[in-house]
């Protein structure tokens, strides 16, 4: 395992078994945990997480694709601390320098006429608001989303999700990118044609950049830029605040004007602390060349994983761009039958036991998702590959 400069203090919190008991009795049972036995995580630094025993893990899932530049990045901690010591909350009924400075900086990253921002608290909030904007602007109510997509858990956004484990009987919505669906890449020209079709029928195009934004795909700051399109509305969350509750909707001045006739208020959207955090995240991405690192380390990762695909019959596909990577596991390459759930769990647990935390996704839960903090190194990749080789060697012996 690569070295880490940070040493966490000893854990002095509640007993592990007591926490599990509280979790089971007081927290909603819909809140699922990863792995056959859940981890108790209490500390983190950059690409590393620490459990209650002090064991260190390489976090390749980034808090569900949320930690963009590293856990507890010193610059973000400093920015948040400074703002906490000055002013926590005002709401947008007052002017405040941080939110205006942040809006200026954020909109500079977007192309075309995407120049008006509305800050909210989560990806679900952002996609809800985007749907409202689209309906107010077009006077249309039908929306289109991609099969096996995921855009949030609110009543509106649940309708965007074409998977029976998440879907409820609410109106459908429109979205762009696949992350939870298994890191599915679009065919060349697909989005351009889709945008043309939507616009020719009087619609607007919304790009959900909650997972793909802020340089994660490497070549571009925003995922849609890799497809030669400019959406009418862009939603963003997760990596925007590096784990702090922050999200935003950016659109054109014309579409934004439609909101003046509707009452929409967000108590915590654009508060001083979240604005300070968001601004510091953008500064780190630029100063530390995070997008370039995502491209270089992500390309190296994909090359190494491609060799695993050649060497193991249960590795059906490796795909992705930058540090948004999926490894699809199968029974065998010939028929591409999804790997059975128990074997998936065994591999997942074994990687965790050796210090590597992976995510899971895809329609059948058979895609390992690699979406780490974008500060990871080539040495971290080499360590991960060594762990995967060992685990896959042991797994294939029993198949």
CSV table of C-alpha atoms in Angstrom, one decimal, residues 7-359:
chain,number,residue,atom,x,y,z
A,7,UNK,CA,-1.8,9.6,10.9
A,8,UNK,CA,-5.3,9.7,12.4
A,9,UNK,CA,-5.8,10.1,16.2
A,10,UNK,CA,-7.1,7.0,18.0
A,11,UNK,CA,-10.9,6.4,17.7
A,12,UNK,CA,-12.7,7.2,21.0
A,13,UNK,CA,-16.3,7.1,19.8
A,14,UNK,CA,-19.1,4.6,20.5
A,15,UNK,CA,-18.6,0.9,20.3
A,16,UNK,CA,-18.9,-0.6,16.8
A,17,UNK,CA,-21.6,-3.1,17.8
A,18,UNK,CA,-23.6,-0.3,19.6
A,19,UNK,CA,-23.5,1.8,16.4
A,20,UNK,CA,-24.8,-1.1,14.4
A,21,UNK,CA,-27.6,-1.6,16.9
A,22,UNK,CA,-28.6,2.1,16.7
A,23,UNK,CA,-28.4,1.9,12.9
A,24,UNK,CA,-30.7,-1.1,12.8
A,25,UNK,CA,-33.2,0.3,15.3
A,26,UNK,CA,-33.3,4.1,14.8
A,27,UNK,CA,-32.3,4.8,11.2
A,28,UNK,CA,-34.6,4.2,8.3
A,29,UNK,CA,-34.1,0.6,7.0
A,30,UNK,CA,-34.0,2.0,3.5
A,31,UNK,CA,-30.5,3.3,4.3
A,32,UNK,CA,-28.3,0.5,3.0
A,33,UNK,CA,-24.7,-0.2,3.8
A,34,UNK,CA,-21.9,-1.5,1.5
A,35,UNK,CA,-20.3,-4.9,2.0
A,36,UNK,CA,-21.4,-7.9,3.9
A,37,UNK,CA,-20.2,-6.3,7.1
A,38,UNK,CA,-20.4,-2.5,7.1
A,39,UNK,CA,-17.3,-0.4,7.7
A,40,UNK,CA,-17.2,2.2,10.5
A,41,UNK,CA,-15.4,5.1,9.0
A,42,UNK,CA,-14.4,7.9,11.2
A,43,UNK,CA,-11.5,9.8,9.5
A,44,UNK,CA,-10.2,10.6,6.1
A,45,UNK,CA,-7.4,12.4,4.3
A,46,UNK,CA,-7.1,13.0,0.5
A,47,UNK,CA,-7.7,9.6,-1.1
A,48,UNK,CA,-7.6,7.7,2.2
A,49,UNK,CA,-10.2,6.6,4.6
A,50,UNK,CA,-9.7,5.2,8.2
A,51,UNK,CA,-11.9,2.9,10.1
A,52,UNK,CA,-12.4,2.7,13.9
A,53,UNK,CA,-9.4,0.3,14.3
A,54,UNK,CA,-7.1,2.7,12.4
A,55,UNK,CA,-7.0,0.6,9.3
A,56,UNK,CA,-6.4,2.6,6.1
A,57,UNK,CA,-8.3,2.2,2.9
A,58,UNK,CA,-7.8,3.6,-0.6
A,59,UNK,CA,-11.1,5.2,-1.4
A,60,UNK,CA,-11.9,4.5,-5.1
A,61,UNK,CA,-15.6,5.4,-4.7
A,62,UNK,CA,-15.1,8.9,-3.3
A,63,UNK,CA,-18.2,8.9,-1.1
A,64,UNK,CA,-20.4,7.9,-4.1
A,65,UNK,CA,-18.5,10.1,-6.6
A,66,UNK,CA,-18.6,13.1,-4.3
A,67,UNK,CA,-15.1,13.7,-3.0
A,68,UNK,CA,-13.5,15.4,-6.0
A,69,UNK,CA,-10.2,16.7,-4.8
A,70,UNK,CA,-9.6,14.7,-1.6
A,71,UNK,CA,-11.1,14.1,1.8
A,72,UNK,CA,-10.5,17.0,4.1
A,73,UNK,CA,-8.3,18.9,1.6
A,74,UNK,CA,-6.4,21.4,3.6
A,75,UNK,CA,-7.3,24.4,1.4
A,76,UNK,CA,-11.0,23.6,1.6
A,77,UNK,CA,-10.8,23.0,5.4
A,78,UNK,CA,-9.1,26.4,5.7
A,79,UNK,CA,-11.8,28.2,3.6
A,80,UNK,CA,-14.7,26.6,5.5
A,81,UNK,CA,-13.1,27.4,8.8
A,82,UNK,CA,-12.5,31.0,8.0
A,83,UNK,CA,-16.1,31.5,6.8
A,84,UNK,CA,-17.5,29.6,9.8
A,85,UNK,CA,-15.6,32.0,12.1
A,86,UNK,CA,-17.2,35.0,10.3
A,87,UNK,CA,-20.7,34.2,9.1
A,88,UNK,CA,-22.7,31.0,8.6
A,89,UNK,CA,-26.0,32.0,7.2
A,90,UNK,CA,-27.8,34.9,5.6
A,91,UNK,CA,-30.1,33.4,2.8
A,92,UNK,CA,-30.3,35.1,-0.6
A,93,UNK,CA,-32.5,38.0,0.6
A,94,UNK,CA,-29.2,39.8,1.3
A,95,UNK,CA,-26.1,40.4,-0.7
A,96,UNK,CA,-23.0,38.5,0.3
A,97,UNK,CA,-19.6,38.7,-1.3
A,98,UNK,CA,-18.8,34.9,-1.3
A,99,UNK,CA,-21.9,33.7,-3.3
A,100,UNK,CA,-21.4,36.5,-5.9
A,101,UNK,CA,-17.7,35.7,-6.2
A,102,UNK,CA,-18.4,32.0,-6.5
A,103,UNK,CA,-21.2,32.5,-9.2
A,104,UNK,CA,-18.7,34.6,-11.3
A,105,UNK,CA,-16.0,31.9,-11.0
A,106,UNK,CA,-18.3,28.9,-11.6
A,107,UNK,CA,-20.1,30.3,-14.7
A,108,UNK,CA,-16.7,31.1,-16.3
A,109,UNK,CA,-16.2,27.3,-16.6
A,110,UNK,CA,-19.2,26.8,-18.8
A,111,UNK,CA,-19.5,27.4,-22.6
A,112,UNK,CA,-22.0,29.4,-24.7
A,113,UNK,CA,-24.8,31.3,-23.0
A,114,UNK,CA,-24.9,29.2,-19.8
A,115,UNK,CA,-24.4,32.2,-17.5
A,116,UNK,CA,-27.1,32.2,-14.9
A,117,UNK,CA,-26.8,30.1,-11.7
A,118,UNK,CA,-29.2,29.1,-9.0
A,119,UNK,CA,-27.6,27.4,-5.9
A,120,UNK,CA,-29.3,24.6,-4.1
A,121,UNK,CA,-28.3,21.8,-1.7
A,122,UNK,CA,-28.3,18.5,-3.6
A,123,UNK,CA,-28.5,16.8,-7.0
A,124,UNK,CA,-32.1,16.0,-6.4
A,125,UNK,CA,-32.9,19.6,-5.7
A,126,UNK,CA,-31.0,20.7,-8.8
A,127,UNK,CA,-32.7,18.2,-11.1
A,128,UNK,CA,-36.1,19.1,-9.6
A,129,UNK,CA,-35.4,22.8,-10.4
A,130,UNK,CA,-34.2,22.0,-13.9
A,131,UNK,CA,-37.4,20.2,-14.6
A,132,UNK,CA,-39.4,23.1,-13.3
A,133,UNK,CA,-37.4,25.5,-15.5
A,134,UNK,CA,-37.8,23.4,-18.6
A,135,UNK,CA,-41.6,23.1,-18.1
A,136,UNK,CA,-42.1,26.8,-17.5
A,137,UNK,CA,-40.0,27.8,-20.5
A,138,UNK,CA,-41.4,25.3,-23.0
A,139,UNK,CA,-44.9,25.0,-21.7
A,140,UNK,CA,-44.4,21.3,-22.3
A,141,UNK,CA,-44.8,18.7,-19.5
A,142,UNK,CA,-43.5,15.5,-21.2
A,143,UNK,CA,-39.9,14.6,-20.4
A,144,UNK,CA,-37.5,12.0,-21.7
A,145,UNK,CA,-34.8,10.2,-19.6
A,146,UNK,CA,-32.3,7.4,-20.4
A,147,UNK,CA,-33.1,3.8,-19.5
A,148,UNK,CA,-31.3,2.7,-16.3
A,149,UNK,CA,-30.6,6.3,-15.3
A,150,UNK,CA,-30.5,7.8,-11.9
A,151,UNK,CA,-31.1,11.5,-11.2
A,152,UNK,CA,-32.2,11.7,-7.5
A,153,UNK,CA,-34.6,10.4,-4.9
A,154,UNK,CA,-37.2,13.1,-4.7
A,155,UNK,CA,-40.7,12.5,-6.0
A,156,UNK,CA,-39.9,14.3,-9.2
A,157,UNK,CA,-36.5,12.8,-9.8
A,158,UNK,CA,-37.6,9.3,-8.9
A,159,UNK,CA,-39.7,9.4,-12.1
A,160,UNK,CA,-36.5,10.0,-14.1
A,161,UNK,CA,-35.1,6.7,-13.0
A,162,UNK,CA,-35.8,3.7,-15.3
A,163,UNK,CA,-35.0,1.0,-12.8
A,164,UNK,CA,-37.6,-0.9,-10.8
A,165,UNK,CA,-35.6,-0.7,-7.6
A,166,UNK,CA,-35.8,3.1,-7.6
A,167,UNK,CA,-38.9,3.9,-9.7
A,168,UNK,CA,-42.2,5.1,-8.4
A,169,UNK,CA,-45.3,6.3,-10.2
A,170,UNK,CA,-44.4,9.9,-10.8
A,171,UNK,CA,-44.0,11.8,-14.1
A,172,UNK,CA,-40.9,11.1,-16.2
A,173,UNK,CA,-38.0,13.5,-16.6
A,174,UNK,CA,-35.1,14.2,-18.9
A,175,UNK,CA,-31.4,13.6,-18.2
A,176,UNK,CA,-28.1,13.0,-19.9
A,177,UNK,CA,-25.3,11.0,-18.2
A,178,UNK,CA,-25.0,7.4,-16.9
A,179,UNK,CA,-23.0,6.8,-13.7
A,180,UNK,CA,-25.1,4.5,-11.4
A,181,UNK,CA,-26.2,2.7,-14.5
A,182,UNK,CA,-22.7,1.2,-14.9
A,183,UNK,CA,-20.5,3.8,-16.5
A,184,UNK,CA,-22.1,3.4,-19.9
A,185,UNK,CA,-20.5,5.4,-22.7
A,186,UNK,CA,-22.6,6.9,-25.5
A,187,UNK,CA,-21.9,6.1,-29.2
A,188,UNK,CA,-20.2,8.7,-31.2
A,189,UNK,CA,-22.7,11.4,-32.3
A,190,UNK,CA,-25.5,10.0,-30.1
A,191,UNK,CA,-25.9,13.1,-27.9
A,192,UNK,CA,-25.7,15.5,-30.8
A,193,UNK,CA,-28.5,13.7,-32.6
A,194,UNK,CA,-30.6,13.4,-29.4
A,195,UNK,CA,-30.2,17.2,-28.8
A,196,UNK,CA,-31.3,17.9,-32.4
A,197,UNK,CA,-34.3,15.7,-32.0
A,198,UNK,CA,-35.4,17.3,-28.7
A,199,UNK,CA,-35.0,20.8,-29.9
A,200,UNK,CA,-36.7,20.2,-33.2
A,201,UNK,CA,-39.8,19.2,-31.2
A,202,UNK,CA,-39.8,22.3,-29.0
A,203,UNK,CA,-37.9,20.9,-26.1
A,204,UNK,CA,-34.8,21.9,-24.1
A,205,UNK,CA,-31.8,19.7,-23.3
A,206,UNK,CA,-30.7,19.2,-19.7
A,207,UNK,CA,-27.2,17.8,-18.9
A,208,UNK,CA,-27.0,16.1,-15.5
A,209,UNK,CA,-23.3,16.7,-14.6
A,210,UNK,CA,-23.6,15.6,-11.0
A,211,UNK,CA,-21.0,12.8,-11.5
A,212,UNK,CA,-19.3,13.8,-14.7
A,213,UNK,CA,-18.5,17.4,-14.0
A,214,UNK,CA,-15.5,19.3,-12.6
A,215,UNK,CA,-12.9,17.5,-14.7
A,216,UNK,CA,-13.7,13.9,-13.8
A,217,UNK,CA,-13.7,12.7,-17.4
A,218,UNK,CA,-10.2,14.2,-17.9
A,219,UNK,CA,-10.3,15.7,-21.4
A,220,UNK,CA,-13.0,18.2,-20.5
A,221,UNK,CA,-14.2,20.1,-17.5
A,222,UNK,CA,-17.8,19.1,-18.2
A,223,UNK,CA,-18.9,15.7,-19.5
A,224,UNK,CA,-21.1,17.1,-22.3
A,225,UNK,CA,-18.1,18.9,-23.8
A,226,UNK,CA,-16.8,15.6,-25.0
A,227,UNK,CA,-19.8,15.2,-27.3
A,228,UNK,CA,-19.7,18.5,-29.1
A,229,UNK,CA,-23.0,19.8,-27.6
A,230,UNK,CA,-24.1,22.6,-25.4
A,231,UNK,CA,-27.2,22.0,-23.2
A,232,UNK,CA,-29.8,24.5,-22.3
A,233,UNK,CA,-29.6,23.7,-18.6
A,234,UNK,CA,-26.8,22.0,-16.6
A,235,UNK,CA,-27.2,20.5,-13.1
A,236,UNK,CA,-24.3,19.8,-10.8
A,237,UNK,CA,-23.7,18.5,-7.3
A,238,UNK,CA,-21.5,16.0,-5.5
A,239,UNK,CA,-18.0,17.0,-6.6
A,240,UNK,CA,-18.9,20.7,-6.7
A,241,UNK,CA,-18.5,20.8,-2.9
A,242,UNK,CA,-16.1,18.0,-2.3
A,243,UNK,CA,-18.5,16.4,0.1
A,244,UNK,CA,-20.1,19.6,1.4
A,245,UNK,CA,-23.9,19.9,0.7
A,246,UNK,CA,-23.9,22.1,-2.4
A,247,UNK,CA,-25.5,21.9,-5.8
A,248,UNK,CA,-26.4,24.3,-8.6
A,249,UNK,CA,-28.4,24.7,-11.8
A,250,UNK,CA,-26.9,26.8,-14.6
A,251,UNK,CA,-28.9,27.9,-17.6
A,252,UNK,CA,-29.3,30.7,-20.1
A,253,UNK,CA,-30.7,34.2,-19.3
A,254,UNK,CA,-33.8,33.5,-21.4
A,255,UNK,CA,-34.7,30.3,-19.5
A,256,UNK,CA,-33.8,31.9,-16.2
A,257,UNK,CA,-36.3,34.7,-16.8
A,258,UNK,CA,-39.2,32.3,-16.7
A,259,UNK,CA,-38.5,31.7,-13.0
A,260,UNK,CA,-39.4,35.3,-12.2
A,261,UNK,CA,-43.1,34.4,-12.5
A,262,UNK,CA,-42.8,31.4,-10.1
A,263,UNK,CA,-42.1,31.5,-6.4
A,264,UNK,CA,-39.0,29.4,-5.7
A,265,UNK,CA,-36.9,29.8,-2.6
A,266,UNK,CA,-34.1,27.8,-1.2
A,267,UNK,CA,-33.2,28.6,2.4
A,268,UNK,CA,-29.7,27.2,2.4
A,269,UNK,CA,-28.8,27.5,-1.3
A,270,UNK,CA,-25.8,29.7,-1.8
A,271,UNK,CA,-25.1,30.2,1.9
A,272,UNK,CA,-21.7,31.7,2.8
A,273,UNK,CA,-20.1,28.5,4.0
A,274,UNK,CA,-21.1,26.4,0.9
A,275,UNK,CA,-20.0,29.3,-1.4
A,276,UNK,CA,-16.6,29.5,0.3
A,277,UNK,CA,-16.2,25.7,0.0
A,278,UNK,CA,-17.3,25.7,-3.7
A,279,UNK,CA,-14.9,28.5,-4.5
A,280,UNK,CA,-12.0,26.8,-2.8
A,281,UNK,CA,-12.7,23.6,-4.7
A,282,UNK,CA,-12.5,25.4,-8.1
A,283,UNK,CA,-9.3,27.0,-7.0
A,284,UNK,CA,-7.8,23.6,-6.1
A,285,UNK,CA,-8.9,22.0,-9.3
A,286,UNK,CA,-7.0,24.8,-11.2
A,287,UNK,CA,-4.0,25.2,-9.0
A,288,UNK,CA,-3.3,21.4,-8.5
A,289,UNK,CA,-4.2,20.5,-12.1
A,290,UNK,CA,-6.8,18.1,-10.9
A,291,UNK,CA,-8.4,17.7,-14.4
A,292,UNK,CA,-5.0,16.9,-15.9
A,293,UNK,CA,-4.4,14.3,-13.2
A,294,UNK,CA,-7.7,12.7,-13.9
A,295,UNK,CA,-6.8,12.4,-17.5
A,296,UNK,CA,-3.3,11.0,-17.0
A,297,UNK,CA,-4.0,8.7,-14.0
A,298,UNK,CA,-7.3,7.6,-15.5
A,299,UNK,CA,-5.7,6.7,-18.8
A,300,UNK,CA,-3.1,4.7,-17.0
A,301,UNK,CA,-5.8,3.0,-14.9
A,302,UNK,CA,-7.8,2.0,-18.0
A,303,UNK,CA,-4.7,0.6,-19.6
A,304,UNK,CA,-3.9,-1.6,-16.6
A,305,UNK,CA,-7.5,-2.7,-16.3
A,306,UNK,CA,-7.6,-3.6,-20.0
A,307,UNK,CA,-4.9,-6.2,-19.2
A,308,UNK,CA,-7.1,-7.7,-16.5
A,309,UNK,CA,-9.9,-8.0,-19.0
A,310,UNK,CA,-7.6,-10.0,-21.2
A,311,UNK,CA,-6.3,-12.2,-18.4
A,312,UNK,CA,-9.6,-13.1,-16.6
A,313,UNK,CA,-12.7,-14.7,-18.1
A,314,UNK,CA,-15.0,-13.1,-15.5
A,315,UNK,CA,-13.9,-9.5,-16.4
A,316,UNK,CA,-16.4,-8.9,-19.3
A,317,UNK,CA,-15.7,-5.2,-20.0
A,318,UNK,CA,-13.6,-2.3,-18.9
A,319,UNK,CA,-14.9,1.2,-19.9
A,320,UNK,CA,-14.7,4.8,-19.0
A,321,UNK,CA,-13.0,8.1,-19.4
A,322,UNK,CA,-10.6,9.9,-17.0
A,323,UNK,CA,-11.4,8.7,-13.5
A,324,UNK,CA,-15.0,7.6,-14.2
A,325,UNK,CA,-14.4,3.9,-14.8
A,326,UNK,CA,-16.5,0.7,-14.8
A,327,UNK,CA,-15.5,-2.9,-14.6
A,328,UNK,CA,-18.3,-5.2,-15.7
A,329,UNK,CA,-18.1,-8.7,-14.2
A,330,UNK,CA,-19.6,-11.7,-16.1
A,331,UNK,CA,-19.9,-15.5,-15.8
A,332,UNK,CA,-17.9,-15.8,-19.0
A,333,UNK,CA,-17.1,-13.6,-21.9
A,334,UNK,CA,-18.9,-15.7,-24.5
A,335,UNK,CA,-22.5,-15.0,-23.4
A,336,UNK,CA,-21.8,-12.0,-21.1
A,337,UNK,CA,-24.2,-13.4,-18.4
A,338,UNK,CA,-23.9,-11.2,-15.3
A,339,UNK,CA,-21.7,-12.6,-12.5
A,340,UNK,CA,-23.7,-14.2,-9.7
A,341,UNK,CA,-24.4,-11.9,-6.7
A,342,UNK,CA,-22.6,-13.9,-4.2
A,343,UNK,CA,-19.3,-14.0,-6.2
A,344,UNK,CA,-19.7,-10.2,-6.7
A,345,UNK,CA,-20.0,-9.7,-3.0
A,346,UNK,CA,-17.1,-12.0,-2.3
A,347,UNK,CA,-14.8,-10.0,-4.6
A,348,UNK,CA,-16.1,-6.7,-3.2
A,349,UNK,CA,-15.4,-7.8,0.4
A,350,UNK,CA,-12.0,-9.3,-0.5
A,351,UNK,CA,-10.8,-6.0,-2.1
A,352,UNK,CA,-12.0,-4.1,1.0
A,353,UNK,CA,-10.2,-6.5,3.3
A,354,UNK,CA,-7.0,-5.8,1.3
A,355,UNK,CA,-7.5,-2.0,1.6
A,356,UNK,CA,-9.3,-1.0,-1.6
A,357,UNK,CA,-12.9,0.4,-1.5
A,358,UNK,CA,-14.8,0.0,-4.8
A,359,UNK,CA,-18.3,1.0,-5.7
